Coordinates of C-alpha atoms in Angstrom, one line a residue:
M1 CA -160.2 13.4 65.9
T2 CA -158.6 16.2 66.7
A3 CA -159.1 19.3 65.7
T4 CA -156.2 20.9 63.4
A5 CA -155.8 24.8 62.1
P6 CA -158.6 25.4 60.2
I7 CA -156.7 26.6 56.6
Q8 CA -157.9 30.1 55.7
T9 CA -159.4 30.8 52.5
S10 CA -160.2 34.1 50.6
H11 CA -163.7 34.9 49.5
R12 CA -164.4 36.4 46.3
P13 CA -167.6 38.2 44.5
E14 CA -169.6 36.2 42.4
G15 CA -169.0 36.0 38.5
I16 CA -171.5 37.3 36.2
P17 CA -175.0 36.2 36.5
M18 CA -175.3 34.3 33.1
F19 CA -171.9 32.3 33.6
K20 CA -173.2 31.1 36.7
N21 CA -174.9 28.2 36.2
L22 CA -172.9 27.2 33.4
K23 CA -170.4 24.5 33.6
V24 CA -166.9 24.8 34.1
A25 CA -166.3 22.7 30.9
T26 CA -169.1 25.0 29.5
R27 CA -166.8 28.0 30.0
L28 CA -163.7 26.4 29.3
Y29 CA -165.5 25.4 25.8
L30 CA -167.1 29.1 24.7
G31 CA -164.4 31.3 26.1
F32 CA -162.0 29.3 24.1
G33 CA -164.3 28.5 21.2
T34 CA -164.7 32.4 20.9
I35 CA -160.7 33.0 21.1
L36 CA -160.8 29.9 18.8
A37 CA -163.3 31.2 16.1
I38 CA -161.4 34.5 15.8
L39 CA -157.9 33.0 15.4
L40 CA -160.3 30.9 12.5
I41 CA -161.2 33.6 11.3
L42 CA -157.9 35.9 10.9
T43 CA -156.1 32.4 9.7
S44 CA -158.6 32.2 6.7
T45 CA -158.4 35.6 5.8
A46 CA -154.7 35.7 6.3
Y47 CA -154.6 32.9 4.0
I48 CA -157.0 33.8 1.5
N49 CA -155.2 36.7 0.8
F50 CA -151.8 34.3 1.0
G51 CA -152.9 32.3 -1.9
A52 CA -153.8 34.9 -3.6
L53 CA -151.1 36.6 -3.3
T54 CA -149.5 33.4 -3.9
E55 CA -151.3 32.9 -7.0
A56 CA -150.2 36.4 -8.2
N57 CA -146.9 35.4 -7.3
R58 CA -147.1 32.7 -10.2
W59 CA -148.3 34.7 -12.5
N60 CA -146.5 37.2 -12.1
V61 CA -143.3 34.4 -12.5
H62 CA -145.6 33.3 -15.9
T63 CA -145.3 37.0 -17.3
Y64 CA -140.8 37.2 -16.8
E65 CA -141.4 33.3 -18.7
V66 CA -143.5 35.1 -21.2
M67 CA -141.3 38.0 -21.7
S68 CA -137.8 35.4 -22.1
E69 CA -139.1 33.7 -24.0
M70 CA -139.8 37.1 -26.0
D71 CA -136.1 38.1 -26.0
N72 CA -135.3 34.6 -26.9
V73 CA -137.4 35.0 -30.3
L74 CA -135.4 38.6 -30.7
D75 CA -131.8 36.6 -30.0
A76 CA -132.7 34.0 -32.4
L77 CA -133.8 36.4 -35.0
V78 CA -131.1 38.2 -34.7
N79 CA -128.1 35.1 -35.1
V80 CA -130.2 34.2 -38.2
E81 CA -129.8 37.4 -39.8
T82 CA -125.8 37.7 -38.2
G83 CA -125.2 34.2 -39.4
E84 CA -127.4 35.0 -43.7
R85 CA -125.4 37.9 -43.8
G86 CA -121.8 36.4 -42.8
F87 CA -122.1 33.8 -45.5
A88 CA -123.3 36.5 -48.0
L89 CA -120.2 38.5 -47.7
T90 CA -117.4 35.8 -47.7
G91 CA -119.1 32.5 -48.4
E92 CA -117.9 30.7 -45.5
D93 CA -120.2 27.5 -44.2
A94 CA -118.8 28.0 -41.0
F95 CA -121.1 31.4 -41.3
L96 CA -124.7 29.2 -41.6
D97 CA -123.9 27.5 -38.2
P98 CA -125.2 30.1 -36.6
Y99 CA -127.5 30.5 -38.8
K100 CA -129.0 27.0 -38.3
A101 CA -129.1 27.3 -35.3
G102 CA -130.5 30.3 -34.6
L103 CA -133.9 29.2 -37.0
A104 CA -134.2 25.9 -34.5
S105 CA -133.9 28.1 -31.5
L106 CA -136.5 30.8 -33.3
R107 CA -139.0 27.5 -33.9
Q108 CA -138.5 26.3 -30.5
H109 CA -139.4 30.1 -28.1
L110 CA -141.5 30.7 -30.4
D111 CA -143.8 27.2 -29.5
K112 CA -143.0 27.6 -25.3
A113 CA -144.0 31.9 -26.2
K114 CA -147.5 29.9 -28.0
A115 CA -147.9 27.2 -25.3
L116 CA -147.5 30.0 -22.0
T117 CA -149.8 32.4 -23.9
Q118 CA -152.7 30.4 -24.5
D119 CA -154.7 32.3 -22.1
N120 CA -154.1 35.5 -23.9
P121 CA -156.0 35.4 -27.5
K122 CA -154.1 39.0 -27.9
Q123 CA -150.3 37.5 -27.4
Q124 CA -151.2 34.5 -29.7
E125 CA -152.4 36.7 -32.5
R126 CA -148.9 38.2 -32.4
L127 CA -146.6 35.4 -31.7
A128 CA -148.7 34.3 -35.0
S129 CA -147.7 36.9 -36.8
I130 CA -144.1 36.9 -36.1
Q131 CA -144.2 32.8 -37.3
A132 CA -145.8 33.9 -40.6
S133 CA -143.5 36.6 -41.0
S134 CA -140.0 35.1 -40.2
E135 CA -141.2 31.8 -42.6
E136 CA -141.4 35.0 -45.3
W137 CA -138.4 36.0 -44.6
I138 CA -137.1 32.7 -44.3
T139 CA -138.3 32.0 -47.4
K140 CA -138.0 35.0 -49.8
V141 CA -135.0 36.6 -48.7
L142 CA -132.6 34.7 -46.9
E143 CA -132.5 31.1 -48.6
P144 CA -132.8 33.1 -52.0
E145 CA -129.4 35.0 -51.0
I146 CA -127.9 31.9 -49.5
A147 CA -129.0 30.0 -53.0
L148 CA -127.3 33.4 -55.2
R149 CA -123.9 33.0 -53.2
R150 CA -123.9 29.4 -53.4
S151 CA -124.0 30.6 -57.6
V152 CA -121.3 32.6 -56.7
K153 CA -118.8 30.6 -55.0
D154 CA -119.7 27.9 -58.1
G155 CA -119.0 30.7 -60.7
K156 CA -122.6 31.1 -61.6
A157 CA -123.2 34.4 -60.8
S158 CA -120.4 37.7 -60.0
M159 CA -120.8 38.8 -56.3
D160 CA -122.1 42.6 -57.8
A161 CA -125.8 40.3 -57.4
V162 CA -124.9 39.5 -53.8
V163 CA -124.2 43.0 -53.2
A164 CA -127.3 44.1 -54.9
S165 CA -129.9 41.6 -53.3
V166 CA -128.2 42.9 -49.3
T167 CA -128.0 46.6 -50.1
A168 CA -131.9 46.3 -51.4
A169 CA -132.7 45.9 -47.6
K170 CA -135.6 43.3 -48.5
G171 CA -135.2 41.9 -44.6
K172 CA -135.1 44.7 -43.0
Q173 CA -138.8 45.0 -43.3
H174 CA -139.6 41.6 -42.1
M175 CA -137.1 42.5 -39.2
D176 CA -138.8 46.0 -38.3
R177 CA -142.7 44.0 -38.3
M178 CA -141.0 41.2 -36.4
R179 CA -139.3 43.3 -33.6
E180 CA -142.5 45.8 -33.7
L181 CA -144.8 42.9 -32.6
L182 CA -142.2 41.7 -30.1
A183 CA -142.0 44.6 -28.5
Q184 CA -145.8 44.9 -28.3
A185 CA -145.9 41.9 -26.8
R186 CA -143.3 42.6 -24.2
G187 CA -145.2 45.9 -23.3
S188 CA -148.0 43.9 -22.8
E189 CA -147.0 41.5 -20.5
S190 CA -145.0 44.4 -18.4
E191 CA -148.5 45.5 -18.2
L192 CA -150.0 43.1 -16.5
L193 CA -147.4 42.9 -14.6
A194 CA -147.7 46.0 -13.2
V195 CA -151.5 45.3 -12.5
R196 CA -150.8 42.6 -10.8
S197 CA -148.0 44.3 -8.3
R198 CA -150.5 46.8 -7.8
E199 CA -153.2 44.1 -6.6
A200 CA -150.5 42.0 -4.7
E201 CA -149.8 45.4 -2.3
S202 CA -153.6 46.3 -1.7
R203 CA -154.0 42.8 -0.5
H204 CA -150.5 42.8 1.9
A205 CA -152.0 46.1 3.6
T206 CA -155.7 44.4 3.8
T207 CA -153.9 41.7 5.3
N208 CA -151.6 43.4 7.7
A209 CA -154.4 45.8 8.8
V210 CA -156.8 42.4 9.6
L211 CA -153.8 40.5 11.6
V212 CA -153.4 43.4 13.7
F213 CA -157.3 44.2 14.4
G214 CA -158.4 40.8 14.8
S215 CA -155.2 39.8 17.0
L216 CA -156.0 42.7 19.8
L217 CA -159.5 41.9 19.2
A218 CA -158.5 38.3 20.4
A219 CA -156.3 39.5 22.8
A220 CA -159.0 41.7 25.0
L221 CA -161.6 38.8 24.1
A222 CA -159.5 36.1 25.7
A223 CA -158.4 38.8 28.9
I224 CA -162.2 39.2 29.3
I225 CA -163.3 35.8 29.4
A226 CA -160.0 34.3 31.0
M227 CA -161.8 36.9 34.3
V228 CA -165.0 35.6 34.0
I229 CA -163.7 31.6 33.9
V230 CA -160.9 32.2 36.6
R231 CA -163.8 34.1 38.5
G232 CA -166.4 31.5 38.0
L233 CA -164.1 28.4 38.9
Q234 CA -163.5 30.2 42.4
N235 CA -167.1 30.0 42.5
V236 CA -167.6 26.7 42.4
L237 CA -164.1 25.5 43.8
G238 CA -165.4 27.6 47.5
G239 CA -161.7 29.2 47.2
E240 CA -158.8 29.5 45.7
P241 CA -158.0 26.7 43.7
A242 CA -154.6 25.9 45.3
Y243 CA -156.3 25.9 48.6
A244 CA -158.8 23.8 46.9
A245 CA -156.0 21.4 46.0
E246 CA -154.2 21.5 49.6
V247 CA -157.4 20.7 51.2
M248 CA -157.9 17.9 48.5
R249 CA -153.8 16.2 49.3
Q250 CA -154.2 15.7 52.7
V251 CA -157.2 14.0 52.7
A252 CA -155.9 12.1 49.8
K253 CA -153.0 11.1 52.0
G254 CA -155.8 10.2 55.1
D255 CA -155.8 12.9 57.0
F256 CA -159.6 13.4 57.8
T257 CA -159.0 15.7 60.8
V258 CA -158.0 18.5 58.4
Q259 CA -160.6 21.6 59.2
V260 CA -161.8 23.2 56.0
A261 CA -162.5 26.7 56.3
T262 CA -165.8 27.9 54.1
R263 CA -167.2 31.2 53.2
P264 CA -170.6 32.2 55.4
G265 CA -173.4 30.8 53.5
D266 CA -171.6 28.4 51.3
Q267 CA -173.9 25.7 50.6
S268 CA -172.6 24.2 47.3
S269 CA -169.1 24.9 46.5
L270 CA -166.9 21.9 46.4
L271 CA -164.4 22.8 49.9
N272 CA -167.9 22.7 51.7
T273 CA -168.5 19.3 49.5
V274 CA -165.5 18.4 50.2
K275 CA -166.0 19.6 54.7
D276 CA -169.1 17.8 54.5
M277 CA -167.3 14.5 53.3
V278 CA -164.6 14.5 55.8
R279 CA -166.9 14.3 58.2
M280 CA -168.9 11.5 57.3
S281 CA -165.3 10.2 55.5
G282 CA -163.9 10.5 59.7
E283 CA -167.0 9.6 61.3
S284 CA -167.5 6.1 59.6
I285 CA -163.7 5.4 59.0
D286 CA -163.3 5.3 62.7
D287 CA -166.4 2.4 63.2
V288 CA -164.6 0.9 60.1
V289 CA -161.5 0.7 61.9
R290 CA -163.4 0.0 65.5
V291 CA -164.7 -2.9 63.7
M292 CA -161.6 -3.7 61.7
G293 CA -159.9 -3.7 64.8
A294 CA -161.7 -6.2 67.1
V295 CA -161.9 -8.5 64.1
A296 CA -157.8 -8.2 64.0
Q297 CA -157.7 -9.7 67.7
G298 CA -160.3 -12.1 67.1
D299 CA -163.6 -10.5 68.1
L300 CA -166.6 -10.8 65.9
T301 CA -168.7 -9.6 68.0
Q302 CA -168.6 -6.0 66.9
T303 CA -170.9 -4.6 64.6
I304 CA -171.3 -1.0 63.0
T305 CA -174.8 0.3 64.4
A306 CA -174.8 4.4 63.5
E307 CA -177.2 5.1 60.5
Y308 CA -175.1 6.2 57.1
Q309 CA -176.4 7.2 53.7
G310 CA -175.0 6.4 50.0
A311 CA -171.4 4.7 49.8
F312 CA -170.8 5.0 53.8
G313 CA -173.8 3.1 53.8
Q314 CA -173.0 0.5 51.8
M315 CA -169.5 0.1 53.4
K316 CA -171.1 -0.5 56.3
E317 CA -173.4 -2.8 55.4
Y318 CA -170.3 -4.5 53.7
V319 CA -168.1 -4.7 56.8
N320 CA -171.2 -6.2 59.1
K321 CA -171.9 -8.5 56.7
T322 CA -168.0 -9.7 56.7
V323 CA -168.1 -10.1 60.5
T324 CA -171.1 -12.3 59.8
S325 CA -169.8 -14.0 56.9
L326 CA -166.4 -15.1 59.2
S327 CA -168.2 -15.7 61.8
D328 CA -170.3 -18.4 59.6
I329 CA -167.3 -19.3 58.1
V330 CA -165.4 -19.8 61.7
T331 CA -168.6 -21.7 62.8
E332 CA -168.6 -23.9 59.2
V333 CA -164.4 -24.2 59.4
N334 CA -165.6 -25.9 63.7
A335 CA -167.7 -28.3 62.9
G336 CA -165.7 -29.6 59.1
A337 CA -162.4 -29.6 61.8
E338 CA -164.3 -32.3 64.3
A339 CA -166.2 -34.0 61.0
L340 CA -162.7 -34.4 59.7
A341 CA -161.0 -35.3 62.9
G342 CA -163.6 -38.0 62.5
A343 CA -163.4 -38.8 58.9
S344 CA -159.3 -39.1 59.6
E345 CA -160.6 -41.8 62.0
E346 CA -162.8 -43.7 59.6
V347 CA -160.0 -43.4 56.6
S348 CA -157.0 -44.7 58.9
A349 CA -159.2 -47.9 60.0
T350 CA -160.5 -48.6 56.0
A351 CA -156.7 -48.3 55.2
Q352 CA -155.4 -50.9 57.6
S353 CA -158.3 -53.8 56.2
L354 CA -157.3 -52.6 52.7
S355 CA -153.7 -53.3 53.8
Q356 CA -154.8 -56.1 55.4
A357 CA -156.8 -57.2 52.3
A358 CA -154.1 -56.6 50.0
S359 CA -151.6 -58.7 51.5
E360 CA -153.9 -61.7 51.6
Q361 CA -154.9 -60.8 48.2
A362 CA -151.2 -60.7 47.0
A363 CA -150.5 -64.6 49.1
G364 CA -153.8 -66.0 47.2
V365 CA -152.0 -64.5 43.8
E366 CA -148.9 -65.9 44.7
E367 CA -150.5 -69.2 44.7
T368 CA -152.7 -69.0 41.3
S369 CA -148.7 -68.5 39.9
A370 CA -147.1 -71.7 41.1
S371 CA -150.3 -73.0 40.0
L372 CA -150.5 -71.5 36.3
E373 CA -146.8 -72.3 36.2
Q374 CA -147.8 -76.4 36.8
M375 CA -150.3 -76.0 34.2
T376 CA -148.0 -74.7 31.8
A377 CA -145.9 -77.8 32.0
S378 CA -148.4 -80.2 31.5
I379 CA -149.9 -78.0 29.0
S380 CA -146.2 -78.1 27.5
Q381 CA -146.0 -82.0 27.9
N382 CA -149.4 -82.8 26.2
T383 CA -147.8 -80.6 23.1
E384 CA -145.1 -82.9 23.1
N385 CA -146.8 -85.7 23.6
A386 CA -149.0 -85.0 21.3
K387 CA -146.2 -84.1 18.0
L388 CA -144.8 -87.4 19.4
T389 CA -148.2 -89.0 18.6
D390 CA -148.7 -87.5 15.4
S391 CA -145.1 -88.4 14.1
M392 CA -146.6 -91.9 15.1
A393 CA -150.0 -92.0 13.1
T394 CA -148.4 -90.1 10.3
K395 CA -145.9 -93.2 10.0
A396 CA -148.3 -96.3 10.3
A397 CA -150.5 -94.2 7.8
S398 CA -147.7 -94.1 5.5
E399 CA -147.0 -98.1 6.4
A400 CA -150.6 -99.2 6.1
T401 CA -150.4 -97.0 2.7
E402 CA -147.2 -98.9 1.3
G403 CA -149.4 -102.8 3.6
G404 CA -152.1 -101.8 1.0
E405 CA -150.1 -101.8 -2.1
A406 CA -148.1 -104.9 -1.1
V407 CA -151.9 -106.9 -0.1
K408 CA -152.9 -105.8 -3.6
A409 CA -149.8 -106.9 -4.8
T410 CA -150.0 -110.2 -2.9
V411 CA -153.6 -110.4 -4.7
V412 CA -152.6 -110.3 -8.0
A413 CA -149.9 -113.1 -7.2
M414 CA -153.0 -115.6 -5.9
K415 CA -154.7 -114.8 -8.7
Q416 CA -152.2 -115.8 -11.2
I417 CA -150.9 -118.7 -9.1
A418 CA -154.3 -119.6 -9.5
Q419 CA -154.7 -119.5 -12.6
K420 CA -151.6 -121.7 -13.3
I421 CA -153.1 -124.1 -10.8
N422 CA -156.4 -124.7 -12.9
I423 CA -154.0 -125.0 -16.3
I424 CA -152.2 -127.7 -13.8
D425 CA -155.4 -129.2 -13.0
D426 CA -156.2 -129.7 -16.5
I427 CA -153.0 -131.1 -17.6
A428 CA -153.9 -133.7 -14.8
Y429 CA -157.5 -134.1 -16.1
Q430 CA -156.1 -134.8 -19.7
T431 CA -152.9 -136.5 -18.2
N432 CA -155.3 -139.0 -16.1
L433 CA -157.1 -139.2 -19.5
L434 CA -154.4 -140.2 -21.6
A435 CA -153.6 -143.1 -18.6
L436 CA -157.0 -144.6 -18.7
N437 CA -156.4 -144.9 -22.5
A438 CA -152.5 -146.0 -22.6
A439 CA -154.3 -148.5 -19.8
I440 CA -157.2 -150.2 -22.1
E441 CA -154.9 -150.5 -25.2
A442 CA -152.4 -152.5 -23.1
A443 CA -155.0 -154.7 -21.8
R444 CA -156.0 -155.3 -25.7
A445 CA -152.3 -156.1 -26.1
G446 CA -152.1 -158.7 -24.3
E447 CA -149.7 -160.3 -23.0
H448 CA -147.2 -157.9 -24.6
G449 CA -148.5 -154.7 -22.7
K450 CA -148.5 -155.8 -19.1
G451 CA -145.8 -153.7 -18.2
F452 CA -146.8 -150.8 -19.9
A453 CA -150.3 -151.2 -18.3
V454 CA -148.4 -151.2 -14.9
V455 CA -146.7 -147.6 -16.2
A456 CA -149.9 -146.3 -17.6
A457 CA -152.3 -147.5 -14.2
E458 CA -149.1 -145.4 -12.5
V459 CA -149.4 -142.5 -13.9
R460 CA -152.7 -142.8 -13.7
K461 CA -152.9 -142.6 -10.1
L462 CA -150.0 -139.8 -10.1
A463 CA -152.9 -137.5 -12.5
E464 CA -155.1 -138.2 -10.0
R465 CA -153.0 -137.0 -7.2
S466 CA -152.1 -134.4 -9.1
Q467 CA -155.5 -133.4 -9.9
V468 CA -156.5 -133.5 -6.2
A469 CA -153.2 -131.6 -4.8
A470 CA -154.2 -129.0 -7.8
Q471 CA -157.9 -128.5 -6.6
E472 CA -156.4 -128.2 -3.4
I473 CA -153.5 -125.9 -3.4
G474 CA -156.9 -124.0 -5.8
D475 CA -159.2 -124.2 -2.9
V476 CA -155.8 -122.5 -1.1
A477 CA -155.5 -120.2 -4.1
S478 CA -159.1 -118.6 -3.9
S479 CA -159.3 -118.4 0.2
S480 CA -156.3 -116.4 -0.2
V481 CA -157.2 -114.4 -2.4
E482 CA -160.4 -114.1 -0.8
L483 CA -158.2 -113.3 2.6
A484 CA -156.2 -110.6 1.0
E485 CA -158.7 -108.7 -0.7
R486 CA -160.4 -108.5 2.8
A487 CA -157.0 -107.0 4.5
G488 CA -156.4 -104.5 1.5
T489 CA -160.0 -103.7 1.8
L490 CA -159.0 -103.3 5.7
L491 CA -155.6 -101.7 5.0
G492 CA -157.2 -99.1 2.7
E493 CA -160.3 -98.5 5.4
M494 CA -157.9 -98.0 8.4
V495 CA -156.0 -95.4 6.0
P496 CA -158.5 -92.4 6.5
S497 CA -159.2 -93.5 10.1
I498 CA -155.3 -92.8 10.9
R499 CA -154.9 -90.0 9.2
K500 CA -157.7 -88.3 10.8
T501 CA -156.2 -89.1 13.8
S502 CA -153.0 -87.4 12.4
D503 CA -155.4 -84.6 12.2
L504 CA -156.8 -84.7 14.8
V505 CA -153.3 -85.0 17.3
Q506 CA -152.6 -82.1 15.1
E507 CA -154.9 -80.0 16.3
I508 CA -154.9 -80.9 19.8
T509 CA -150.6 -80.0 19.0
A510 CA -152.5 -76.7 18.1
A511 CA -155.0 -76.3 20.7
S512 CA -152.1 -76.8 23.5
E513 CA -149.8 -74.5 21.9
E514 CA -152.7 -72.0 22.2
Q515 CA -153.6 -72.9 25.7
S516 CA -150.0 -72.5 26.4
S517 CA -150.1 -69.2 25.1
G518 CA -153.4 -68.1 27.2
V519 CA -151.9 -69.6 30.0
G520 CA -148.6 -67.0 29.6
Q521 CA -151.2 -64.4 29.4
I522 CA -153.1 -64.8 32.4
N523 CA -149.8 -66.0 34.0
A524 CA -148.4 -62.5 33.3
A525 CA -152.2 -61.1 34.1
V526 CA -151.7 -62.9 37.8
G527 CA -147.4 -61.0 37.9
Q528 CA -149.4 -57.2 37.1
L529 CA -152.6 -58.3 39.7
S530 CA -149.6 -58.9 41.9
Q531 CA -148.3 -55.9 41.5
T532 CA -151.1 -53.6 41.2
T533 CA -151.8 -55.8 44.6
Q534 CA -148.7 -54.7 46.4
Q535 CA -149.4 -51.1 45.1
N536 CA -152.4 -51.2 46.4
A537 CA -151.2 -52.3 49.6
S538 CA -148.4 -49.4 49.7
S539 CA -151.1 -47.2 48.9
S540 CA -153.1 -48.0 51.7
E541 CA -150.1 -47.6 54.1
E542 CA -149.7 -44.0 52.7
L543 CA -153.7 -43.6 53.0
A544 CA -153.2 -44.5 56.3
A545 CA -150.1 -42.1 57.3
T546 CA -152.2 -39.4 55.5
A547 CA -154.9 -40.0 57.5
E548 CA -153.3 -39.8 60.4
E549 CA -151.7 -36.5 59.2
M550 CA -155.3 -35.1 58.4
S551 CA -156.5 -36.1 61.7
S552 CA -153.7 -33.9 63.5
Q553 CA -154.4 -30.7 61.1
A554 CA -157.6 -31.3 61.8
E555 CA -156.7 -30.6 65.6
Q556 CA -154.3 -27.6 64.8
L557 CA -157.1 -26.3 62.6
Q558 CA -159.7 -26.1 65.7
Q559 CA -156.8 -25.3 68.1
T560 CA -156.2 -22.4 65.0
M561 CA -160.2 -21.0 65.4
G562 CA -160.4 -21.1 68.6
F563 CA -158.6 -18.1 68.2
F564 CA -161.9 -16.2 67.4
Q565 CA -164.8 -15.0 69.4
L566 CA -168.3 -15.6 68.2
A567 CA -171.4 -14.4 69.5
G568 CA -173.0 -15.6 72.5
S569 CA -170.2 -17.9 73.0
T570 CA -167.0 -17.6 74.7
P571 CA -163.5 -18.1 73.7
A572 CA -162.6 -21.5 72.1
K573 CA -160.4 -23.9 74.0
A574 CA -157.8 -26.0 72.7
A575 CA -159.1 -28.9 70.5
V576 CA -158.9 -31.7 72.5
P577 CA -156.6 -34.3 70.8
A578 CA -158.4 -36.7 68.9
A579 CA -156.5 -39.5 68.3
R580 CA -156.0 -41.1 71.9
S581 CA -157.6 -43.9 70.5
R582 CA -155.1 -44.0 67.7
Q583 CA -151.8 -44.6 69.9
A584 CA -153.2 -48.2 70.6
R585 CA -153.5 -48.6 66.7
K586 CA -150.1 -50.5 65.4
P587 CA -148.5 -48.1 63.0
L588 CA -148.5 -49.3 59.4
A589 CA -145.4 -48.4 58.8
A590 CA -144.1 -51.1 60.8
R591 CA -145.8 -53.7 58.0
K592 CA -143.4 -55.3 55.8
P593 CA -145.3 -55.9 51.8
K594 CA -144.5 -59.5 51.1
P595 CA -141.4 -60.0 48.2
S596 CA -142.5 -59.5 44.6
L597 CA -143.4 -62.6 42.6
A598 CA -140.8 -63.8 39.8
L599 CA -143.4 -64.0 37.5
A600 CA -144.2 -60.3 38.1
D601 CA -140.7 -59.1 38.1
T602 CA -139.9 -60.7 34.6
A603 CA -142.9 -60.1 33.1
F604 CA -144.2 -56.6 34.3
A605 CA -140.0 -54.9 33.8
D606 CA -141.4 -53.3 31.4
G607 CA -144.8 -53.1 31.4
V608 CA -147.6 -55.6 29.8
D609 CA -148.4 -55.2 26.2
E610 CA -152.4 -56.0 26.1
S611 CA -152.1 -56.1 22.0
Q612 CA -150.0 -59.8 22.9
F613 CA -153.4 -61.6 24.5
A614 CA -155.0 -63.7 22.6
R615 CA -158.7 -63.4 22.7
Y616 CA -160.9 -66.8 23.2

């Protein structure tokens, strides 16, 4: 570190001893707090006095309002009196308009004056007296005169009566009394206004004195406090604030070669602390720069050996740990790169084996697919044959049923024939008896009965032969009935067997159709397996290519890590290529995957819908 010219600083005397050990914030709080307290006192005093002045002014305005209402009451009385006199003299109703308006105004302003003077009992008494006098004046003087004038107008009285009533001056007493009460009320308000004005002037003068004296006191204290605070700050800083700020700016820019000038014997000021910090920081940063520069050059054997305390000691520890950790990482990366290179060889060999196995599996899947197609054709043929057999069995069952019905009809007919043969046998027997009787009678007749005896003998022979033939036919009919019944029984037993055969053939047909569907699904699954096998072969080739690239990257990583020099080792040399054995290996990209099965193309063009598979 090169030395620069020291920055000069001036020396100040020590501050007031009582403030020497106070913090800067405490000094500022005390100084500004004192000034603020004085300002608060002045502001409070001014606020209180101004509030009182404002209140006095409000009451003055209130007083003026009361006085204005008193004047309005007097104006209303005058309007009432004027309207009444005008009507009394002229008798015109137009003069009663100001009379009526005056009465309304009188009552309104009296009520408002009462509301404004509720806090003043004397004024309330005066206003009550004014209201009582006005009501008595109206009822006893004004209204009777108005009624008298109306009588004159109606011809019921003379004008002389009106003149006499007016000249009697009955209303003047009431008016004088009300004027006197209004004058007293107004005078009382004027006295209150004067008292408040004097109080306001006194408060105003007091406020001005307090503000002037307090402002001078605050200014003096502010100057003293500022001087004490400035001196204390200079002692804490060790020099002028501008000088301390300039030193800190140079340190902030990274200039640790600055020479900080301090006062003799200064061991506790900010500038002295900065001086020690600059020295310590410069030494520690030099060590850090040295070690980090060596790391930048790939030398991981450099560390910080000097002793530092506090944050600088932590920085030394962190830098040394960083170098150690980086050395460990480089060592591990080198070992990992070597392991990665070996693993990539194994992955490549495995990928080749997988690719070959996938190709063989694809050929096997193709053969399986061809066998399944043949099986599908056989099952379809069996299904067609079963359907044909089912049709023939159904027809045979129908024909056997019809044969059974025909045999039953034959049995009935044979039985009827047997019955008829029995009748014929009976007739032959009877004929034989008659022929025998006829022969006996012919013999008795002698010569005359010979011709009849010959005829009777012939008839008897015919009857005997007829009887023998009838018996033979009866026996044959009986045998035919038994045979027909036996045939009917056999046909009846044959029909359920034929129907059972038909049902079994239908079940065989359904089973064949289910087998055909299952074989179709198996065929689709085999097609998907073929596609998956081809994808596995392609993935194996990609895996082999990736293993080649990974091996190459591992070699590059070893060469890159050779940049670092570790403790107890020589600079690393470029890694020997680990892929020499790969040069003789046949590239997997040269192997073309076998064509896809047609079944796979048709069954898996849009994927396999497993919901269509039948479960067995």
